[in-house]
PDB file of C-alpha atoms and ligand atoms in Angstrom:
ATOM      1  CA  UNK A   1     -23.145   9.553   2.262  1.00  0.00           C
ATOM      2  CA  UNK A   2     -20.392   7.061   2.325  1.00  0.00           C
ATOM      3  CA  UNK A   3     -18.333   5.744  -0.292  1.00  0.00           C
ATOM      4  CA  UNK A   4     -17.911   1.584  -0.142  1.00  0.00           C
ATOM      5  CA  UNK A   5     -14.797   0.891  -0.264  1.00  0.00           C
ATOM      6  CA  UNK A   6     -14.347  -2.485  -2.159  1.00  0.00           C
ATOM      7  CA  UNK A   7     -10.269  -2.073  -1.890  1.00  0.00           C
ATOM      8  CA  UNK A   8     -10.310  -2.567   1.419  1.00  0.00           C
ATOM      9  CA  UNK A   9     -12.724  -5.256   1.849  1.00  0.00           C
ATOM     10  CA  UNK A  10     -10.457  -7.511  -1.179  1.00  0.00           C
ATOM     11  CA  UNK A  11      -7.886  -5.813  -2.836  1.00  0.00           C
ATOM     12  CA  UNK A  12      -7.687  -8.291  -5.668  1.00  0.00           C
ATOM     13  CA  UNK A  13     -11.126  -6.464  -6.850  1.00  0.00           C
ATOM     14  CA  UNK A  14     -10.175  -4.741 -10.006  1.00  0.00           C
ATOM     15  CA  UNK A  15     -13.820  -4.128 -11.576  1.00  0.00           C
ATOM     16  CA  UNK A  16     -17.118  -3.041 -10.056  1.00  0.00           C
ATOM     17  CA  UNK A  17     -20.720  -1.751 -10.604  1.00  0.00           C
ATOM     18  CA  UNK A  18     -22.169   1.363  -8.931  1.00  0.00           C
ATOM     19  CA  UNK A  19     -24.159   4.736  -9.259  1.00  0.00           C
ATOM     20  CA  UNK A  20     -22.944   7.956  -9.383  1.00  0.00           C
ATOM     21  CA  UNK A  21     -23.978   9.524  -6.083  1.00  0.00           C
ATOM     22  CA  UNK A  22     -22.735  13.525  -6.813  1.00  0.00           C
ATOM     23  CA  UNK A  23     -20.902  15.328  -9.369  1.00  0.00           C
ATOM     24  CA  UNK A  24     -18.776  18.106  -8.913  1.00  0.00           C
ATOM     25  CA  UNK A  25     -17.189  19.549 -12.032  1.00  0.00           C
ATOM     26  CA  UNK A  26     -15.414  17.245 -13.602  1.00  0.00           C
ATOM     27  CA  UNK A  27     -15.335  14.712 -10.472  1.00  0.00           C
ATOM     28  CA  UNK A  28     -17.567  12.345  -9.383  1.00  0.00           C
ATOM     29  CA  UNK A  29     -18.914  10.117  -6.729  1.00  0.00           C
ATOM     30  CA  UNK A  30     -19.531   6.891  -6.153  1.00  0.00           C
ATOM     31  CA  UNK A  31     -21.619   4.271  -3.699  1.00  0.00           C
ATOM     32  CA  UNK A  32     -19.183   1.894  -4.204  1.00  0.00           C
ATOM     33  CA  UNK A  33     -15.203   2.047  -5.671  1.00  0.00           C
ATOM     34  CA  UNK A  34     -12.293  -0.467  -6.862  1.00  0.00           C
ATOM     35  CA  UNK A  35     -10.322   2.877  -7.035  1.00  0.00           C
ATOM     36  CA  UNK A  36      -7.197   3.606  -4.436  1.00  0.00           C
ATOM     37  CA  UNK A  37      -7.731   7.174  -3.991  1.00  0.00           C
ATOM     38  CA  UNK A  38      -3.600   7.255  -2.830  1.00  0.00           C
ATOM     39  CA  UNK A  39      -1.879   7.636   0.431  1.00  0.00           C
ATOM     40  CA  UNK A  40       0.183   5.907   3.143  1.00  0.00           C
ATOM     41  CA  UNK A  41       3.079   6.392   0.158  1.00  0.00           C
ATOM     42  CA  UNK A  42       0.746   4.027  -2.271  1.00  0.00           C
ATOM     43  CA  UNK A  43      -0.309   6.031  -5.528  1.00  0.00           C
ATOM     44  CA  UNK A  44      -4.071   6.268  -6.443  1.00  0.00           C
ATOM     45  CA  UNK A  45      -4.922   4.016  -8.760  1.00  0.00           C
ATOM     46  CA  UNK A  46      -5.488   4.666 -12.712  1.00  0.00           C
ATOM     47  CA  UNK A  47      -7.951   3.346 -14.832  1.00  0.00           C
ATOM     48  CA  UNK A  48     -11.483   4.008 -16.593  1.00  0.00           C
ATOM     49  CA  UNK A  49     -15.123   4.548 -15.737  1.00  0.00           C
ATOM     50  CA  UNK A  50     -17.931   3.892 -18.380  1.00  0.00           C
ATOM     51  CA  UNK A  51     -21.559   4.436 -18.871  1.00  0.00           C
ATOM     52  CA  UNK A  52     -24.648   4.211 -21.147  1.00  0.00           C
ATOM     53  CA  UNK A  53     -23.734   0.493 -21.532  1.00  0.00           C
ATOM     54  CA  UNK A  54     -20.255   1.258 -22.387  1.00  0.00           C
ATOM     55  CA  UNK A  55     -21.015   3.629 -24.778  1.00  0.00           C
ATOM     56  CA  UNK A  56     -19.412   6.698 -23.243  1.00  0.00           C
ATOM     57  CA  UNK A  57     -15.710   6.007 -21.041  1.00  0.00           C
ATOM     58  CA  UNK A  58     -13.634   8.401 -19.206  1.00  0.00           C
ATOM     59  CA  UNK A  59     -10.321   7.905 -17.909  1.00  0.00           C
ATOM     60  CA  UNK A  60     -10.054   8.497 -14.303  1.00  0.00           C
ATOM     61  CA  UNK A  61      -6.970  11.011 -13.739  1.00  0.00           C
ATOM     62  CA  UNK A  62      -6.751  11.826 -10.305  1.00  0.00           C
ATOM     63  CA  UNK A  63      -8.556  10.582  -7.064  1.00  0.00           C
ATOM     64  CA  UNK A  64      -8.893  12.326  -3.658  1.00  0.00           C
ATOM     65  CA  UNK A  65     -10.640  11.269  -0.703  1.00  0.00           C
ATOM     66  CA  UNK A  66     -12.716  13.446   1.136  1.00  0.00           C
ATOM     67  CA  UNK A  67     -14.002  12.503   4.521  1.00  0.00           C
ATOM     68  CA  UNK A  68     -16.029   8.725   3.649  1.00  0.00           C
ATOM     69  CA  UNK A  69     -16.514   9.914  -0.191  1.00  0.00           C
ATOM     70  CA  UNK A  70     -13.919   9.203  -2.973  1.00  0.00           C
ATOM     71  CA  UNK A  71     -14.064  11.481  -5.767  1.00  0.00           C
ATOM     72  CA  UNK A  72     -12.968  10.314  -9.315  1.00  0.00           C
ATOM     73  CA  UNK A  73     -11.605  13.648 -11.531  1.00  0.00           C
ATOM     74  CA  UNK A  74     -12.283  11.862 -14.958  1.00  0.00           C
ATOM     75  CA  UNK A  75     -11.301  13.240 -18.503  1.00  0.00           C
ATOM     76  CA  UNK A  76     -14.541  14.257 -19.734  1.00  0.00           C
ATOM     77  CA  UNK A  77     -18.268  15.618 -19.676  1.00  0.00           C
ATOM     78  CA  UNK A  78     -19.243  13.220 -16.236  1.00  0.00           C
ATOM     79  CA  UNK A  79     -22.476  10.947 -16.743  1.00  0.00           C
ATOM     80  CA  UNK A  80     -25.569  12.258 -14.607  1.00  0.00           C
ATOM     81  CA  UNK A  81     -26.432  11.376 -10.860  1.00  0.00           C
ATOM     82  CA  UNK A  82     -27.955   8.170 -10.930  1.00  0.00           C
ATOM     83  CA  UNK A  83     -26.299   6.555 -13.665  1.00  0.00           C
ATOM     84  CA  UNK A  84     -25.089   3.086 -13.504  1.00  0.00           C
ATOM     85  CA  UNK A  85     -21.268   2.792 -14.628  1.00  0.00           C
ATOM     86  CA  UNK A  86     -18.660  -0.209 -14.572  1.00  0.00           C
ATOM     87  CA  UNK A  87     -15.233   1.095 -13.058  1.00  0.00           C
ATOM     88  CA  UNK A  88     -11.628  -0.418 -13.662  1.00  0.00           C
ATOM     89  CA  UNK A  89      -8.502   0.032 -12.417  1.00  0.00           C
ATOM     90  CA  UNK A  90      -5.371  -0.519 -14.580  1.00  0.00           C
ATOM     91  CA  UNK A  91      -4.559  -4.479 -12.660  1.00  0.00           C
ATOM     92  CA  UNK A  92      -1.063  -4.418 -14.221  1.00  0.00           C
ATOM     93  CA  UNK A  93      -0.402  -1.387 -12.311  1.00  0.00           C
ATOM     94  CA  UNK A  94      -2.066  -1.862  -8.880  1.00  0.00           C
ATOM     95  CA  UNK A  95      -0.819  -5.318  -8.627  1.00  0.00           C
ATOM     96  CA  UNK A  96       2.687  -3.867  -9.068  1.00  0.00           C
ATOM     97  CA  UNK A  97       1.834  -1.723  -6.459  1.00  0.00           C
ATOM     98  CA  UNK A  98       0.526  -4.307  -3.850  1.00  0.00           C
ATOM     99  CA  UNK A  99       3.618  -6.232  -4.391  1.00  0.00           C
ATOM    100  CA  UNK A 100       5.553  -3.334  -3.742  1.00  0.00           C
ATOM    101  CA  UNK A 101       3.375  -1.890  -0.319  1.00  0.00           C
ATOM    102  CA  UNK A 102       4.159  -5.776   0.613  1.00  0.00           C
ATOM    103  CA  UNK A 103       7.860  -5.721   0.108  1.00  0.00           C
ATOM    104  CA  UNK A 104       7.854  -2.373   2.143  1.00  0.00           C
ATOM    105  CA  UNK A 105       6.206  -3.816   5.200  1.00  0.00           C
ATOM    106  CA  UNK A 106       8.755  -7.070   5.171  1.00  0.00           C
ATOM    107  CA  UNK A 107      11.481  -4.923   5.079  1.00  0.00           C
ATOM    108  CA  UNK A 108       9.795  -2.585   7.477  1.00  0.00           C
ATOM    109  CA  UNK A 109       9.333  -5.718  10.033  1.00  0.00           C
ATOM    110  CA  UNK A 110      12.546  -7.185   8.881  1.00  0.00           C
ATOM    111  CA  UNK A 111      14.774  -3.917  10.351  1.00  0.00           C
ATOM    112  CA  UNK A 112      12.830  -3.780  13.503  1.00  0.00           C
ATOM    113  CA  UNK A 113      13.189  -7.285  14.240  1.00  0.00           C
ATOM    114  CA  UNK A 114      16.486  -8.404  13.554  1.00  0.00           C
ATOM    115  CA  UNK A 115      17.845  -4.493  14.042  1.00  0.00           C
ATOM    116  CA  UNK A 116      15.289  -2.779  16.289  1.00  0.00           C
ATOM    117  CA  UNK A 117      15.426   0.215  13.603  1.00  0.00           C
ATOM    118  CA  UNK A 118      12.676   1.991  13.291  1.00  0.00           C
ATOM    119  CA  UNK A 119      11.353   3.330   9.978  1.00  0.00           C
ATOM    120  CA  UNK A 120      10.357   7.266   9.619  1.00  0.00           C
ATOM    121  CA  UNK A 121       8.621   7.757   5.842  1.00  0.00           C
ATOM    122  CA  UNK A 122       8.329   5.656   2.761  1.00  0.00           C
ATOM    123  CA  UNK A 123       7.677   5.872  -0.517  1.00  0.00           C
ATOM    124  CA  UNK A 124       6.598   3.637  -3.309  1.00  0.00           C
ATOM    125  CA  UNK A 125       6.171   3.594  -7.082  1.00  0.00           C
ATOM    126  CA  UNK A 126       4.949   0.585  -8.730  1.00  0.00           C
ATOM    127  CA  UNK A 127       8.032  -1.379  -9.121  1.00  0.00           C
ATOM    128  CA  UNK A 128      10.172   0.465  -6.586  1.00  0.00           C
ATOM    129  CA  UNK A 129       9.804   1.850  -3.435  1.00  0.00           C
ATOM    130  CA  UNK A 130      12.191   3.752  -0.358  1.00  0.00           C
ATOM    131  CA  UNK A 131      11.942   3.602   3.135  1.00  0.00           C
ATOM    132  CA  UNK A 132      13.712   5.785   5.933  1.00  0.00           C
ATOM    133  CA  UNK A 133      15.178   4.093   8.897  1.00  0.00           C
ATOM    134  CA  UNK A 134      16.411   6.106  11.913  1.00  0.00           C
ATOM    135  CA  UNK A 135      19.787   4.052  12.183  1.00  0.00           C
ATOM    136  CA  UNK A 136      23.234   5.122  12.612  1.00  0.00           C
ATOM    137  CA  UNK A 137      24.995   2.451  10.822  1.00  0.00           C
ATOM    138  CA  UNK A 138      24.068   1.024   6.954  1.00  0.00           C
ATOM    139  CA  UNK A 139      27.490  -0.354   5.220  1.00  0.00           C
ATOM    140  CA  UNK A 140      27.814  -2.737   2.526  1.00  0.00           C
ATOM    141  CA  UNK A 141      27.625  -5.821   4.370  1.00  0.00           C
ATOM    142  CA  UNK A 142      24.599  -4.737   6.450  1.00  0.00           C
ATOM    143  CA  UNK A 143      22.792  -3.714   2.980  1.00  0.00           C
ATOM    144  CA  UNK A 144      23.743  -7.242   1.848  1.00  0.00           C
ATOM    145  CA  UNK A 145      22.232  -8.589   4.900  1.00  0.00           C
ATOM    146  CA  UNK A 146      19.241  -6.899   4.868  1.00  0.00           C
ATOM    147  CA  UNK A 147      18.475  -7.861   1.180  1.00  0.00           C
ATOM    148  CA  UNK A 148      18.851 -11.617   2.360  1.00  0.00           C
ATOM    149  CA  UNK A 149      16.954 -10.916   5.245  1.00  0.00           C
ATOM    150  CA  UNK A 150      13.817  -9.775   2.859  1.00  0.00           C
ATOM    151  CA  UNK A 151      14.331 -12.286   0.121  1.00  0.00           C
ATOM    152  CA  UNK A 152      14.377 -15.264   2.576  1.00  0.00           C
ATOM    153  CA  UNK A 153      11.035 -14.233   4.346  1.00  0.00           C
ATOM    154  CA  UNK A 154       9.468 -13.204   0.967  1.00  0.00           C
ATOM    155  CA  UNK A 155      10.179 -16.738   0.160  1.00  0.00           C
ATOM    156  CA  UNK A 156       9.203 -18.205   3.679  1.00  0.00           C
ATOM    157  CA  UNK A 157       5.437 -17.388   2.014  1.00  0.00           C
ATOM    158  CA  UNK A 158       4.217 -15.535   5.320  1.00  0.00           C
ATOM    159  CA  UNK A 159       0.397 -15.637   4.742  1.00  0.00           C
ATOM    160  CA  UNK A 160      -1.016 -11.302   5.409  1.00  0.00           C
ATOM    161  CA  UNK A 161      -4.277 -11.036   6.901  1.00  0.00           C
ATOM    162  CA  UNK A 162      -6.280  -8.132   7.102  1.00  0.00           C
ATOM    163  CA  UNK A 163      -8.893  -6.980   9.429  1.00  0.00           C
ATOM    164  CA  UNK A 164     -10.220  -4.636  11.821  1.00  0.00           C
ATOM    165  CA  UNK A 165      -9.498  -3.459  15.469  1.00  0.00           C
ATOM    166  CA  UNK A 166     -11.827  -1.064  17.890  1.00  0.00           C
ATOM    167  CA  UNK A 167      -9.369   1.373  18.294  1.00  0.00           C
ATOM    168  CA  UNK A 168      -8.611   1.087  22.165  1.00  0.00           C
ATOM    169  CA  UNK A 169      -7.709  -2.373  21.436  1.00  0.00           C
ATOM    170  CA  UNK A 170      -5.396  -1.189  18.737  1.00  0.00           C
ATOM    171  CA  UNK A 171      -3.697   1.291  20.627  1.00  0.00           C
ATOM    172  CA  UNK A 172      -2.941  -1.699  23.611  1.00  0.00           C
ATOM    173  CA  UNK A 173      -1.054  -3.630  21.111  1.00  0.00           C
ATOM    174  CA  UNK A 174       3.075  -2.427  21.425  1.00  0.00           C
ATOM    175  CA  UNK A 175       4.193  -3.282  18.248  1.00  0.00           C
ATOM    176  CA  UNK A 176       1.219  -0.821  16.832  1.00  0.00           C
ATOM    177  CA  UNK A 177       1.938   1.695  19.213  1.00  0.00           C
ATOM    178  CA  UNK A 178       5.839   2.420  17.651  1.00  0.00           C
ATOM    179  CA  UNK A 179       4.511   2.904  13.898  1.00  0.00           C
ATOM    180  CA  UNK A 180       2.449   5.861  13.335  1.00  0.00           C
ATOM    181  CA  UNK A 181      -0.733   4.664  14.643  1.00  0.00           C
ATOM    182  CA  UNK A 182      -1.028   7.709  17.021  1.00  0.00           C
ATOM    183  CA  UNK A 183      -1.345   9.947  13.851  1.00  0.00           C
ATOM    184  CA  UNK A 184      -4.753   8.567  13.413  1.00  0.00           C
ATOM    185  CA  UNK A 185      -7.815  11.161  13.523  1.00  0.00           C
ATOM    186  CA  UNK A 186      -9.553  10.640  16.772  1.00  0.00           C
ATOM    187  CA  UNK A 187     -12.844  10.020  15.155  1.00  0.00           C
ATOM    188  CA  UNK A 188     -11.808   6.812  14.189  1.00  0.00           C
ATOM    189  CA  UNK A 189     -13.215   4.177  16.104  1.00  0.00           C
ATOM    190  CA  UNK A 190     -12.488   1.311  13.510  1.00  0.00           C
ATOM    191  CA  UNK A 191      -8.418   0.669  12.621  1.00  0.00           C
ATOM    192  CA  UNK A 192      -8.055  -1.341   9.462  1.00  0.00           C
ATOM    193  CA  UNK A 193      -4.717  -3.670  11.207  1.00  0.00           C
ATOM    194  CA  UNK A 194      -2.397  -5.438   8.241  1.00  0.00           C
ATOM    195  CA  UNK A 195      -0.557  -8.299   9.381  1.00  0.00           C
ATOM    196  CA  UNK A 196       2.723 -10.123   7.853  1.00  0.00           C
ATOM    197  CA  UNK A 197       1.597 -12.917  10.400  1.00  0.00           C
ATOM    198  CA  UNK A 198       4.559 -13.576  12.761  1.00  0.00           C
ATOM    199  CA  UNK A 199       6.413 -10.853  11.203  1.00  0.00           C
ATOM    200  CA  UNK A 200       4.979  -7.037  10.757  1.00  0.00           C
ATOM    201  CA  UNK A 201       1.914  -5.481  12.181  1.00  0.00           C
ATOM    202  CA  UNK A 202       0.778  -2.256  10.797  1.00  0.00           C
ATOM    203  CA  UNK A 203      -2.289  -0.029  10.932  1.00  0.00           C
ATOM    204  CA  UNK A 204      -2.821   0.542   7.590  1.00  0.00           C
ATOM    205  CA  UNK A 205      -5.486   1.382   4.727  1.00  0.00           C
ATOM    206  CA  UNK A 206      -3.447   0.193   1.725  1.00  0.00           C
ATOM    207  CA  UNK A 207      -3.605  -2.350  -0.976  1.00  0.00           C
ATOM    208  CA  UNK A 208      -1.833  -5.635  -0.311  1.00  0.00           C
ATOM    209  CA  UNK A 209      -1.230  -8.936  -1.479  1.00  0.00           C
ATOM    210  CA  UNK A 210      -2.331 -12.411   0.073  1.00  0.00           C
ATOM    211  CA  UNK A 211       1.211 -14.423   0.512  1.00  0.00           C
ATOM    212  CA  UNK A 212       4.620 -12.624   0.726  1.00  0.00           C
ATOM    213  CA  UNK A 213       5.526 -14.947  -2.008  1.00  0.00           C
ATOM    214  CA  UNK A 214       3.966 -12.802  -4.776  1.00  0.00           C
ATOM    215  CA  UNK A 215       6.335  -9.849  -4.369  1.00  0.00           C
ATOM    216  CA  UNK A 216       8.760 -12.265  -6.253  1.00  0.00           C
ATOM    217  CA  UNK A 217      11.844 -10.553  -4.834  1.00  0.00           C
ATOM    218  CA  UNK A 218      13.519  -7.126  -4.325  1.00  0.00           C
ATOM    219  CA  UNK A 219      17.028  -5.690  -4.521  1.00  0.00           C
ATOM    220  CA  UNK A 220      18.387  -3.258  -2.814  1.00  0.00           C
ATOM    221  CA  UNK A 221      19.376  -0.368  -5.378  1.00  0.00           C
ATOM    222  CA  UNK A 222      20.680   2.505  -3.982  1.00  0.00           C
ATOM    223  CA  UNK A 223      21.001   3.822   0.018  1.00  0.00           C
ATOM    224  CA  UNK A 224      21.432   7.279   1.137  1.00  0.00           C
ATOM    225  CA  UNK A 225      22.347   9.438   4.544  1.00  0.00           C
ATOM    226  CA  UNK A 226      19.568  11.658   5.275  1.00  0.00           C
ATOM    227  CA  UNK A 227      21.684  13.058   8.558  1.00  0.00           C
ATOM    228  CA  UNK A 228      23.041  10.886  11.387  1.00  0.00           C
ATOM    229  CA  UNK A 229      20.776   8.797  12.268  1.00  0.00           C
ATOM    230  CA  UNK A 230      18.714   9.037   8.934  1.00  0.00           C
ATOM    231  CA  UNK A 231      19.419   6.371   6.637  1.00  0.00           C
ATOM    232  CA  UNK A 232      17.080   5.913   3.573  1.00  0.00           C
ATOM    233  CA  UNK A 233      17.331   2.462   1.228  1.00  0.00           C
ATOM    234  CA  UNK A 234      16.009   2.046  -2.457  1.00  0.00           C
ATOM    235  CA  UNK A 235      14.087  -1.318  -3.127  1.00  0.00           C
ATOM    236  CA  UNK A 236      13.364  -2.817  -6.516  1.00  0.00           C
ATOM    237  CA  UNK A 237      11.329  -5.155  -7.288  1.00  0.00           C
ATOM    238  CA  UNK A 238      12.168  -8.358  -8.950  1.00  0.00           C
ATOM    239  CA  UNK A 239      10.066 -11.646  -9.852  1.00  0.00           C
ATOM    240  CA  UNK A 240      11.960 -13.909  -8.111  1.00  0.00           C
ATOM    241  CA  UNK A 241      14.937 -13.106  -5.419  1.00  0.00           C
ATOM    242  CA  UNK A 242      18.370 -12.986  -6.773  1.00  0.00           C
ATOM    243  CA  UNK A 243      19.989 -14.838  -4.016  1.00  0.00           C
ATOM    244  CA  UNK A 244      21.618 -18.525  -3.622  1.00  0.00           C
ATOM    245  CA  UNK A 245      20.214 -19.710  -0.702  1.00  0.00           C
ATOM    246  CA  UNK A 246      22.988 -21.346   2.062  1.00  0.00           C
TER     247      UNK A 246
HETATM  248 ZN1   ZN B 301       0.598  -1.255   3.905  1.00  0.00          ZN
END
């Protein structure tokens, strides 16, 4: 049994169809899911599940993903095995979100191409996000830099494609090979690759949107030293960039 995972076939998919495969408690199954279940630092998804021709709705409070099967805890008494329900995710929310994962991963290629900085963890929430960078230097002109850096290729409109890899061709490609994509079980024979074309290359099973243009804009809020060579930054994220353009 394998849940299909309509999030990371289009991530713009906010509603959906399917039968309840297995009920646990109060979580259930499903053949098919809009729902992020959470993880890479994106937050599982919120939103509602209905049945009996919309007669009966739970909200869906917490997600996990077990092996191929995403589990939806929901609110109240679950419908039966073979029930038809509609599910949908809160858009306002996952949309924030997407823009968000997106303005990680420009920043992300941003520092290791014009810095060669690495990044070590990341966060995100829906309109803000942090990222840790194992640099030794981050003063206020560098910050300032970096912010330009981001808002210029957010409004450069790099298209993102997504799409799979076998894996040994994914672990052949160098710029793969220095995020975490050795951290992948070895069962894994398929790697879902997300591409900032001509910018940032990451395995990834995250939500995303289509044109770096629709993350608007980000600022740079707040920075911190996590040791030496630790240095975490604070994004926000704005509709439009803030910056004059020279
Ligand atoms: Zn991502």
């Amino acid at each position: 049994m394998k849940t299909n995972l309509l999030y990371h076939t289009n991530s713009f998919t906010y509603e959906c169809t399917a039968t309840v495969v297995a009920v646990k408690g109060d979580e259930i199954a499903l053949d098919a899911t809009v729902f992020y279940p959470g993880g890479g630092g994106q937050m599982a998804d919120r939103g509602t599940i209905s049945w009996d021709e919309q007669n009966e709705q739970a909200n869906v409070i917490a997600m996990n993903k077990r092996n191929d099967i995403v589990w939806h805890t929901i609110d109240c008494a679950p419908p039966a095995i073979g029930a038809q329900v509609v599910g949908s995710i809160d858009w306002d929310f996952r949309y924030q979100m997407m823009r968000t994962h997106t303005a990680l991963h420009i920043l992300c290629g941003i520092m290791w191409k014009e810095l060669g900085v690495q990044v070590t963890g990341g966060q995100m929430y829906p309109d803000h996000a942090r990222m840790d960078f194992s640099m030794e230097n981050l003063d206020r002109e560098r910050i300032a830099t970096i912010e330009r850096w981001v808002n210029e290729a957010i409004v450069a409109d790099y298209p993102i494609s997504v799409y799979t890899l076998p894996r040994e061709k994914a672990f052949a490609i160098p710029d793969l090979v220095r995020t975490r994509i050795n951290l992948l079980p070895p069962q894994i024979e398929e790697v879902r690759i997300v591409e900032i074309v001509g910018l940032d290359l990451q395995a990834d099973g995250g939500t995303h949107v289509k044109h770096t243009k629709e993350v608007g804009g980000i600022k740079i809020t707040r920075t911190e030293n996590k040791g030496r060579i630790n240095k975490r930054l604070e994004i926000m994220l704005l509709d439009s960039p803030e910056y004059t353009q020279s």
